[in-house]
Tab-separated table of C-alpha atoms and ligand atoms in Angstrom:
chain	number	residue	atom	x	y	z
S	1	MET	CA	8.758	38.750	5.600
S	2	ALA	CA	7.935	40.645	8.807
S	3	TRP	CA	10.769	43.154	8.286
S	4	LEU	CA	9.774	43.545	4.665
S	5	ASN	CA	6.187	44.356	5.609
S	6	ILE	CA	7.210	46.765	8.353
S	7	GLY	CA	9.742	48.537	6.122
S	8	GLN	CA	7.323	48.759	3.257
S	9	SER	CA	4.498	50.284	5.287
S	10	PHE	CA	6.947	52.655	6.972
S	11	ILE	CA	8.187	53.980	3.616
S	12	THR	CA	4.779	54.186	1.963
S	13	ASN	CA	3.130	55.907	4.928
S	14	LEU	CA	6.001	58.351	5.252
S	15	MET	CA	5.720	59.232	1.556
S	16	MET	CA	1.985	59.579	1.798
S	17	ALA	CA	2.271	61.901	4.784
S	18	GLY	CA	4.975	63.996	3.077
S	19	ALA	CA	2.985	64.302	-0.135
S	20	MET	CA	-0.181	65.285	1.744
S	21	ILE	CA	1.634	67.896	3.849
S	22	PHE	CA	3.266	69.329	0.709
S	23	THR	CA	0.030	69.562	-1.291
S	24	VAL	CA	-1.973	70.967	1.635
S	25	TRP	CA	0.770	73.518	2.175
S	26	GLY	CA	0.635	74.424	-1.586
S	27	TRP	CA	-3.153	74.672	-1.424
S	28	SER	CA	-2.981	77.044	1.578
S	29	ARG	CA	-0.744	79.345	-0.506
S	30	GLY	CA	-3.271	79.184	-3.367
S	31	GLN	CA	-0.845	77.230	-5.628
S	32	PHE	CA	-2.948	74.033	-5.834
S	33	THR	CA	-6.663	73.442	-6.142
S	34	PRO	CA	-8.489	70.875	-3.922
S	35	GLY	CA	-8.623	68.684	-7.059
S	36	ASP	CA	-4.797	68.546	-7.085
S	37	VAL	CA	-4.783	67.284	-3.480
S	38	VAL	CA	-7.167	64.434	-4.404
S	39	LEU	CA	-5.153	63.669	-7.545
S	40	VAL	CA	-1.859	63.260	-5.663
S	41	ASN	CA	-3.538	61.134	-3.014
S	42	SER	CA	-5.123	58.697	-5.477
S	43	LEU	CA	-1.972	58.478	-7.592
S	44	LEU	CA	0.076	57.443	-4.583
S	45	MET	CA	-2.584	54.911	-3.500
S	46	GLN	CA	-2.504	53.407	-6.989
S	47	LEU	CA	1.247	53.047	-6.742
S	48	PHE	CA	1.421	51.516	-3.266
S	49	ARG	CA	-1.212	48.818	-3.635
S	50	PRO	CA	0.781	46.842	-6.239
S	51	LEU	CA	3.912	47.320	-4.126
S	52	ASP	CA	2.151	45.643	-1.181
S	53	MET	CA	1.148	42.797	-3.466
S	54	LEU	CA	4.723	42.346	-4.605
S	55	GLY	CA	5.873	41.061	-1.207
S	56	TRP	CA	3.069	38.564	-1.108
S	57	VAL	CA	3.686	37.410	-4.680
S	58	TYR	CA	7.393	37.002	-3.997
S	59	ARG	CA	6.623	34.763	-1.032
S	60	SER	CA	4.142	32.575	-2.960
S	61	ILE	CA	6.563	32.126	-5.826
S	62	ARG	CA	9.339	31.044	-3.490
S	63	GLN	CA	7.067	28.587	-1.667
S	64	GLY	CA	5.906	27.215	-5.025
S	65	LEU	CA	9.490	26.692	-6.180
S	66	ILE	CA	10.336	24.830	-2.979
S	67	ASP	CA	7.292	22.553	-3.344
S	68	MET	CA	8.091	21.952	-6.992
S	69	GLU	CA	11.630	20.950	-6.136
S	70	ALA	CA	10.376	18.388	-3.613
S	71	MET	CA	7.969	16.987	-6.197
S	72	PHE	CA	10.601	16.755	-8.911
S	73	SER	CA	13.105	15.030	-6.657
S	74	LEU	CA	10.369	12.487	-5.881
S	75	LEU	CA	9.633	12.005	-9.571
S	76	ASP	CA	13.333	11.663	-10.340
S	77	THR	CA	13.856	8.864	-7.781
S	78	PRO	CA	14.990	5.924	-9.884
S	79	ALA	CA	12.919	2.743	-9.486
S	80	GLU	CA	14.968	-0.154	-8.147
S	81	VAL	CA	13.148	-2.758	-10.173
S	82	ILE	CA	12.708	-1.795	-13.798
S	83	ASP	CA	11.499	-3.675	-16.852
S	84	LYS	CA	14.053	-4.778	-19.397
S	85	PRO	CA	13.668	-2.821	-22.640
S	86	GLY	CA	10.963	-4.422	-24.756
S	87	ALA	CA	10.043	-6.945	-22.062
S	88	PRO	CA	7.176	-9.141	-23.303
S	89	ALA	CA	3.992	-9.666	-21.301
S	90	LEU	CA	3.817	-12.706	-19.060
S	91	GLU	CA	1.727	-15.487	-20.513
S	92	VAL	CA	0.156	-17.667	-17.882
S	93	LYS	CA	-1.047	-20.878	-19.467
S	94	ARG	CA	-1.344	-23.156	-16.516
S	95	GLY	CA	0.327	-21.340	-13.666
S	96	ASN	CA	3.363	-23.385	-12.706
S	97	VAL	CA	5.617	-21.478	-10.275
S	98	ARG	CA	9.252	-22.374	-9.631
S	99	PHE	CA	11.837	-20.930	-7.285
S	100	GLU	CA	15.369	-21.885	-8.376
S	101	GLY	CA	18.155	-21.342	-5.854
S	102	VAL	CA	16.733	-18.001	-4.722
S	103	HIS	CA	19.017	-15.972	-2.466
S	104	PHE	CA	17.900	-12.631	-1.122
S	105	GLY	CA	18.651	-10.115	1.608
S	106	TYR	CA	17.263	-6.620	2.187
S	107	GLU	CA	20.736	-5.564	3.239
S	108	PRO	CA	23.839	-7.099	1.684
S	109	GLU	CA	25.279	-8.123	5.051
S	110	ARG	CA	22.157	-9.988	6.209
S	111	GLU	CA	20.848	-12.702	3.944
S	112	ILE	CA	17.206	-13.648	4.573
S	113	LEU	CA	16.708	-16.393	1.966
S	114	LYS	CA	19.656	-18.728	1.516
S	115	GLY	CA	18.853	-20.822	-1.503
S	116	ILE	CA	15.155	-21.607	-1.880
S	117	ASP	CA	14.167	-24.343	-4.345
S	118	LEU	CA	10.443	-24.883	-4.706
S	119	ASP	CA	8.309	-26.187	-7.511
S	120	ILE	CA	4.584	-25.588	-7.348
S	121	PRO	CA	2.818	-27.559	-10.092
S	122	ALA	CA	0.057	-25.729	-11.919
S	123	GLY	CA	-3.239	-25.856	-10.049
S	124	SER	CA	-1.784	-27.178	-6.810
S	125	SER	CA	-1.363	-25.485	-3.481
S	126	LEU	CA	1.746	-25.054	-1.397
S	127	ALA	CA	1.644	-23.962	2.185
S	128	VAL	CA	4.641	-22.137	3.620
S	129	VAL	CA	4.972	-22.239	7.368
S	130	GLY	CA	7.731	-21.262	9.717
S	131	PRO	CA	8.601	-18.958	12.585
S	132	SER	CA	7.990	-15.222	12.330
S	133	GLY	CA	10.849	-13.545	10.481
S	134	ALA	CA	11.743	-16.691	8.523
S	135	GLY	CA	11.188	-14.873	5.221
S	136	LYS	CA	7.722	-16.119	4.281
S	137	SER	CA	6.348	-12.710	3.295
S	138	THR	CA	9.632	-12.021	1.520
S	139	LEU	CA	8.846	-14.909	-0.828
S	140	ALA	CA	5.571	-13.195	-1.774
S	141	ARG	CA	7.340	-9.857	-2.277
S	142	LEU	CA	9.882	-11.469	-4.580
S	143	MET	CA	7.119	-13.104	-6.603
S	144	TYR	CA	5.435	-9.745	-7.064
S	145	ARG	CA	8.847	-8.313	-7.988
S	146	PHE	CA	9.010	-5.633	-5.370
S	147	TYR	CA	12.635	-6.767	-5.166
S	148	ASP	CA	14.873	-8.875	-7.370
S	149	PRO	CA	16.666	-11.898	-5.870
S	150	THR	CA	20.422	-11.472	-5.444
S	151	ALA	CA	20.934	-14.933	-6.959
S	152	GLY	CA	18.680	-17.547	-8.502
S	153	ARG	CA	15.452	-16.918	-10.307
S	154	ILE	CA	11.698	-17.329	-10.165
S	155	LEU	CA	9.822	-18.754	-13.132
S	156	ILE	CA	6.146	-18.747	-13.990
S	157	ASP	CA	5.270	-21.271	-16.685
S	158	GLY	CA	8.951	-21.363	-17.639
S	159	GLN	CA	9.274	-17.584	-18.040
S	160	PRO	CA	11.709	-15.887	-15.661
S	161	ILE	CA	9.733	-13.096	-14.004
S	162	ALA	CA	12.769	-10.792	-14.310
S	163	ASP	CA	12.308	-10.865	-18.109
S	164	VAL	CA	8.620	-10.014	-18.375
S	165	ALA	CA	6.730	-6.746	-17.995
S	166	GLN	CA	5.900	-6.024	-14.356
S	167	ARG	CA	2.392	-4.893	-15.158
S	168	SER	CA	1.508	-8.233	-16.742
S	169	LEU	CA	3.156	-10.124	-13.884
S	170	ARG	CA	1.215	-8.232	-11.246
S	171	SER	CA	-2.062	-8.591	-13.045
S	172	SER	CA	-1.629	-12.392	-13.006
S	173	ILE	CA	-0.950	-12.693	-9.289
S	174	GLY	CA	-3.407	-11.917	-6.535
S	175	ILE	CA	-1.991	-11.307	-3.085
S	176	VAL	CA	-3.919	-11.016	0.133
S	177	PRO	CA	-1.233	-9.262	2.154
S	178	GLN	CA	-0.445	-9.668	5.814
S	179	ASP	CA	-1.287	-6.070	6.599
S	180	THR	CA	-3.791	-4.502	4.279
S	181	VAL	CA	-3.521	-0.868	3.321
S	182	LEU	CA	-6.754	0.731	2.125
S	183	PHE	CA	-7.311	3.981	0.277
S	184	ASN	CA	-9.044	6.800	2.102
S	185	ASP	CA	-12.214	6.309	0.094
S	186	THR	CA	-15.393	4.245	0.338
S	187	ILE	CA	-15.528	0.515	1.096
S	188	GLY	CA	-17.061	-0.069	-2.326
S	189	TYR	CA	-14.162	1.727	-4.015
S	190	ASN	CA	-11.628	-0.266	-2.048
S	191	ILE	CA	-13.172	-3.590	-3.049
S	192	ALA	CA	-13.599	-2.501	-6.671
S	193	TYR	CA	-9.893	-1.633	-6.780
S	194	GLY	CA	-9.272	-5.332	-7.483
S	195	ARG	CA	-10.626	-4.916	-10.985
S	196	GLY	CA	-11.050	-1.809	-13.119
S	197	GLN	CA	-14.683	-1.853	-14.139
S	198	ALA	CA	-16.493	-3.908	-11.564
S	199	SER	CA	-20.263	-3.621	-11.379
S	200	THR	CA	-22.092	-3.164	-8.103
S	201	GLU	CA	-23.283	-6.759	-8.320
S	202	ASP	CA	-19.730	-8.063	-8.701
S	203	ILE	CA	-18.641	-6.035	-5.694
S	204	GLU	CA	-21.467	-7.393	-3.561
S	205	GLN	CA	-20.747	-10.913	-4.732
S	206	ALA	CA	-17.080	-10.558	-3.738
S	207	ALA	CA	-18.084	-9.063	-0.393
S	208	LYS	CA	-20.337	-12.061	0.238
S	209	GLY	CA	-17.479	-14.429	-0.549
S	210	ALA	CA	-15.279	-12.643	1.946
S	211	ALA	CA	-18.032	-12.695	4.611
S	212	ILE	CA	-18.028	-8.904	4.930
S	213	ASP	CA	-21.361	-8.337	3.198
S	214	ASP	CA	-23.431	-8.340	6.401
S	215	PHE	CA	-21.081	-5.959	8.128
S	216	VAL	CA	-21.173	-3.457	5.246
S	217	LYS	CA	-24.965	-3.622	4.938
S	218	ALA	CA	-25.292	-2.860	8.634
S	219	LEU	CA	-23.331	0.391	8.229
S	220	PRO	CA	-25.511	3.524	7.898
S	221	GLN	CA	-23.960	4.381	4.536
S	222	GLY	CA	-23.343	0.825	3.347
S	223	TYR	CA	-20.819	0.548	0.540
S	224	GLU	CA	-20.471	4.337	0.522
S	225	SER	CA	-18.914	4.406	4.005
S	226	MET	CA	-15.486	6.012	4.164
S	227	VAL	CA	-12.732	3.811	5.596
S	228	GLY	CA	-10.408	6.590	6.830
S	229	GLU	CA	-6.711	7.110	6.272
S	230	ARG	CA	-5.156	3.731	5.403
S	231	GLY	CA	-8.414	2.132	6.553
S	232	LEU	CA	-8.089	3.076	10.216
S	233	LYS	CA	-11.856	3.086	10.763
S	234	LEU	CA	-12.005	-0.669	10.136
S	235	SER	CA	-10.776	-3.389	12.469
S	236	GLY	CA	-7.886	-5.599	11.413
S	237	GLY	CA	-10.219	-8.443	10.530
S	238	GLU	CA	-12.518	-6.185	8.502
S	239	LYS	CA	-9.578	-4.808	6.537
S	240	GLN	CA	-8.376	-8.317	5.875
S	241	ARG	CA	-11.815	-9.275	4.553
S	242	VAL	CA	-11.845	-6.230	2.256
S	243	ALA	CA	-8.482	-7.443	0.920
S	244	ILE	CA	-9.924	-10.922	0.351
S	245	ALA	CA	-12.957	-9.462	-1.454
S	246	ARG	CA	-10.602	-7.418	-3.619
S	247	THR	CA	-8.685	-10.530	-4.610
S	248	LEU	CA	-11.884	-12.488	-5.269
S	249	LEU	CA	-12.870	-9.734	-7.675
S	250	LYS	CA	-9.481	-9.746	-9.384
S	251	ASN	CA	-9.770	-13.499	-9.944
S	252	PRO	CA	-6.091	-14.073	-10.835
S	253	PRO	CA	-4.605	-17.358	-12.106
S	254	ILE	CA	-2.045	-17.388	-9.283
S	255	LEU	CA	-2.968	-16.681	-5.701
S	256	VAL	CA	-0.805	-15.805	-2.696
S	257	LEU	CA	-2.429	-15.701	0.725
S	258	ASP	CA	-0.048	-14.153	3.241
S	259	GLU	CA	-1.539	-14.929	6.636
S	260	ALA	CA	-4.816	-13.924	5.040
S	261	THR	CA	-6.938	-14.881	8.015
S	262	SER	CA	-4.536	-14.133	10.872
S	263	ALA	CA	-6.555	-11.200	12.240
S	264	LEU	CA	-9.876	-13.067	12.251
S	265	ASP	CA	-11.547	-14.955	15.079
S	266	SER	CA	-11.813	-18.680	14.522
S	267	ARG	CA	-15.517	-18.632	13.573
S	268	THR	CA	-15.114	-15.981	10.834
S	269	GLU	CA	-11.938	-17.722	9.752
S	270	GLN	CA	-13.834	-20.945	9.215
S	271	ALA	CA	-16.474	-19.118	7.175
S	272	ILE	CA	-13.854	-17.591	4.902
S	273	GLN	CA	-11.700	-20.691	4.760
S	274	GLU	CA	-14.361	-22.400	2.674
S	275	THR	CA	-14.380	-19.530	0.160
S	276	LEU	CA	-10.607	-19.493	0.022
S	277	GLU	CA	-10.488	-23.234	-0.536
S	278	ARG	CA	-13.044	-22.883	-3.296
S	279	ILE	CA	-11.109	-20.173	-5.146
S	280	ALA	CA	-7.817	-21.997	-4.549
S	281	ARG	CA	-9.159	-25.083	-6.293
S	282	ASN	CA	-7.596	-25.569	-9.745
S	283	ARG	CA	-5.475	-22.501	-9.181
S	284	THR	CA	-1.819	-22.299	-8.219
S	285	THR	CA	-1.901	-21.120	-4.635
S	286	ILE	CA	0.729	-20.257	-2.077
S	287	ILE	CA	-0.658	-20.160	1.433
S	288	ILE	CA	1.502	-18.537	4.062
S	289	ALA	CA	0.291	-19.231	7.559
S	290	HIS	CA	1.419	-19.568	11.098
S	291	ARG	CA	-1.749	-21.305	12.290
S	292	LEU	CA	-1.149	-24.832	11.021
S	293	SER	CA	-4.784	-25.875	11.229
S	294	THR	CA	-5.451	-23.708	8.167
S	295	VAL	CA	-2.886	-25.485	5.968
S	296	VAL	CA	-3.757	-29.131	6.577
S	297	GLY	CA	-5.602	-29.276	3.263
S	298	ALA	CA	-2.688	-27.964	1.195
S	299	ASP	CA	-1.208	-30.315	-1.399
S	300	ARG	CA	2.246	-29.794	0.021
S	301	ILE	CA	3.710	-27.966	2.972
S	302	ALA	CA	7.141	-26.335	3.115
S	303	VAL	CA	8.663	-25.483	6.462
S	304	LEU	CA	10.936	-22.474	6.199
S	305	GLU	CA	13.694	-22.070	8.726
S	306	ASN	CA	16.858	-19.964	8.690
S	307	GLY	CA	16.291	-18.996	5.070
S	308	LYS	CA	16.061	-22.559	3.814
S	309	VAL	CA	13.325	-25.091	3.179
S	310	ALA	CA	13.816	-27.353	6.177
S	311	GLU	CA	11.017	-29.839	5.406
S	312	LEU	CA	8.723	-30.455	2.473
S	313	GLY	CA	5.812	-32.868	2.136
S	314	THR	CA	2.148	-33.434	2.845
S	315	HIS	CA	0.683	-32.971	6.297
S	316	GLU	CA	0.762	-36.733	6.974
S	317	GLU	CA	4.298	-37.188	5.704
S	318	LEU	CA	5.595	-34.369	7.841
S	319	LEU	CA	3.787	-35.656	10.931
S	320	ASP	CA	5.265	-39.131	10.378
S	321	LYS	CA	8.694	-37.612	10.002
S	322	GLY	CA	8.440	-36.240	13.525
S	323	GLY	CA	10.556	-33.164	12.764
S	324	LEU	CA	10.014	-29.448	13.063
S	325	TYR	CA	6.506	-29.486	11.593
S	326	ALA	CA	5.291	-32.282	13.859
S	327	ASP	CA	6.715	-30.408	16.804
S	328	LEU	CA	4.862	-27.200	15.851
S	329	TRP	CA	1.682	-29.102	15.118
S	330	TYR	CA	1.468	-30.808	18.499
S	331	ARG	CA	2.302	-27.603	20.297
S	332	GLN	CA	-0.457	-25.716	18.466
S	333	ALA	CA	-2.886	-28.614	18.940
S	334	ALA	CA	-2.389	-28.355	22.688
S	335	GLU	CA	-3.021	-24.597	22.500
S	336	ARG	CA	-6.181	-25.210	20.517
S	337	VAL	CA	-7.573	-27.516	23.143
S	338	LEU	CA	-6.987	-24.824	25.771
S	339	GLU	CA	-8.591	-22.141	23.589
S	340	ASP	CA	-11.638	-24.285	22.931
S	341	ALA	CA	-12.002	-24.932	26.625
S	342	ALA	CA	-11.801	-21.206	27.333
S	343	GLU	CA	-14.378	-20.475	24.648
S	344	ALA	CA	-16.693	-23.153	26.022
S	345	ALA	CA	-16.319	-21.678	29.489
S	346	GLU	CA	-17.392	-18.283	28.180
J	401	LIG	N1	12.073	-3.806	4.047
J	401	LIG	C1	12.894	-4.510	4.836
J	401	LIG	N2	14.147	-4.069	5.088
J	401	LIG	C2	14.994	-4.781	5.879
J	401	LIG	N3	14.679	-5.954	6.461
J	401	LIG	C3	13.443	-6.447	6.256
J	401	LIG	C4	12.488	-5.753	5.433
J	401	LIG	N4	11.353	-6.474	5.409
J	401	LIG	C5	11.577	-7.553	6.171
J	401	LIG	N5	12.838	-7.549	6.678
J	401	LIG	C6	13.439	-8.605	7.507
J	401	LIG	O1	13.377	-9.813	6.796
J	401	LIG	C7	13.065	-10.907	7.633
J	401	LIG	C8	11.937	-11.724	7.015
J	401	LIG	O2	10.770	-10.939	6.968
J	401	LIG	P1	9.384	-11.536	6.515
J	401	LIG	O3	9.562	-12.197	5.202
J	401	LIG	O4	8.396	-10.425	6.562
J	401	LIG	O5	9.090	-12.596	7.654
J	401	LIG	P2	7.818	-13.558	7.862
J	401	LIG	O6	8.322	-14.942	7.628
J	401	LIG	O7	7.414	-13.379	9.278
J	401	LIG	O8	6.757	-13.148	6.922
J	401	LIG	C9	12.726	-10.330	8.986
J	401	LIG	O9	13.797	-10.646	9.866
J	401	LIG	C10	12.643	-8.847	8.768
J	401	LIG	O10	13.214	-8.158	9.841
J	402	LIG	MG1	4.982	-12.340	7.099
């Protein structure tokens, strides 16, 4: 581009100079009138201006083609999970969820889930606990069909989720994810994203349920405050509460809470826990948690270890069993006592 510009101006200026010298020379010999000198000058100017433009146009066109190619290659990326042709919509009548021998690995050589069998009766809650990396969030991702299991299947009210339209599946499940991603827009917009046409009242109601109402009202711009790229202007706990408000607004028949309160302090957690328990009532709920105190109330608890369900039962049953769960429970109970003491000291 630099050489082009230099070359172009060199040629045009040289021509201009030559033409001017020639016409002035002709005028001095009485061959040309002053009008001829002006004529030649303006003709050349008219010619060179578009030539200058040409270089610039050439560059813009090339840049445009490159950008277009990048966009088309993105559009042409095949989706890994696609609907079967003519897939019917999922019909949730009661909300029974079943995992049948589900195997899954992100890479073929490393299997994360090695045969998961779980049955969550309609309207009941199942807590999934286990060490970090056990595959708890993976269960939620499979339910939402971000991936398909390598073997086995997942059924909702008897319908394999691989056979129904993804849109209908995703509209029936509400997930409060472990790490919330927000759009670079206002808080109000981000909460309203849970449901298409939510009124301001609905949004405020959901915000109240998620205990974020007071925080938003205290902001200078209230619900019109921008949250920044991916929500970076909010703290982890605030983002998590926006995600909870979003799900409250969506009001889905099946609910998945993936460590939904992990970034909150224990007092805020308690405040939200009540709301979560209220919306989980009479709704099929999967609660993923590492803090066991939040899952005591679940109808059943599954302990996930090494890609398998190691233990399954109610809180009392698992404590009596004296296995992995009991071990975790007593360890966390001891930690809680220490934390409380530290808080009291403060
Ligand atoms: N997109 C991915 N690609 C490859 N491996 C992944 C991916 N997501 C998660 N994993 C691996 O899968 C395992 C289970 O992850 P996850 O379900 O998120 O665990 P957790 O039980 O803590 O929620 C982890 O060991 C993690 O490294
Ligand atoms: Mg997780």
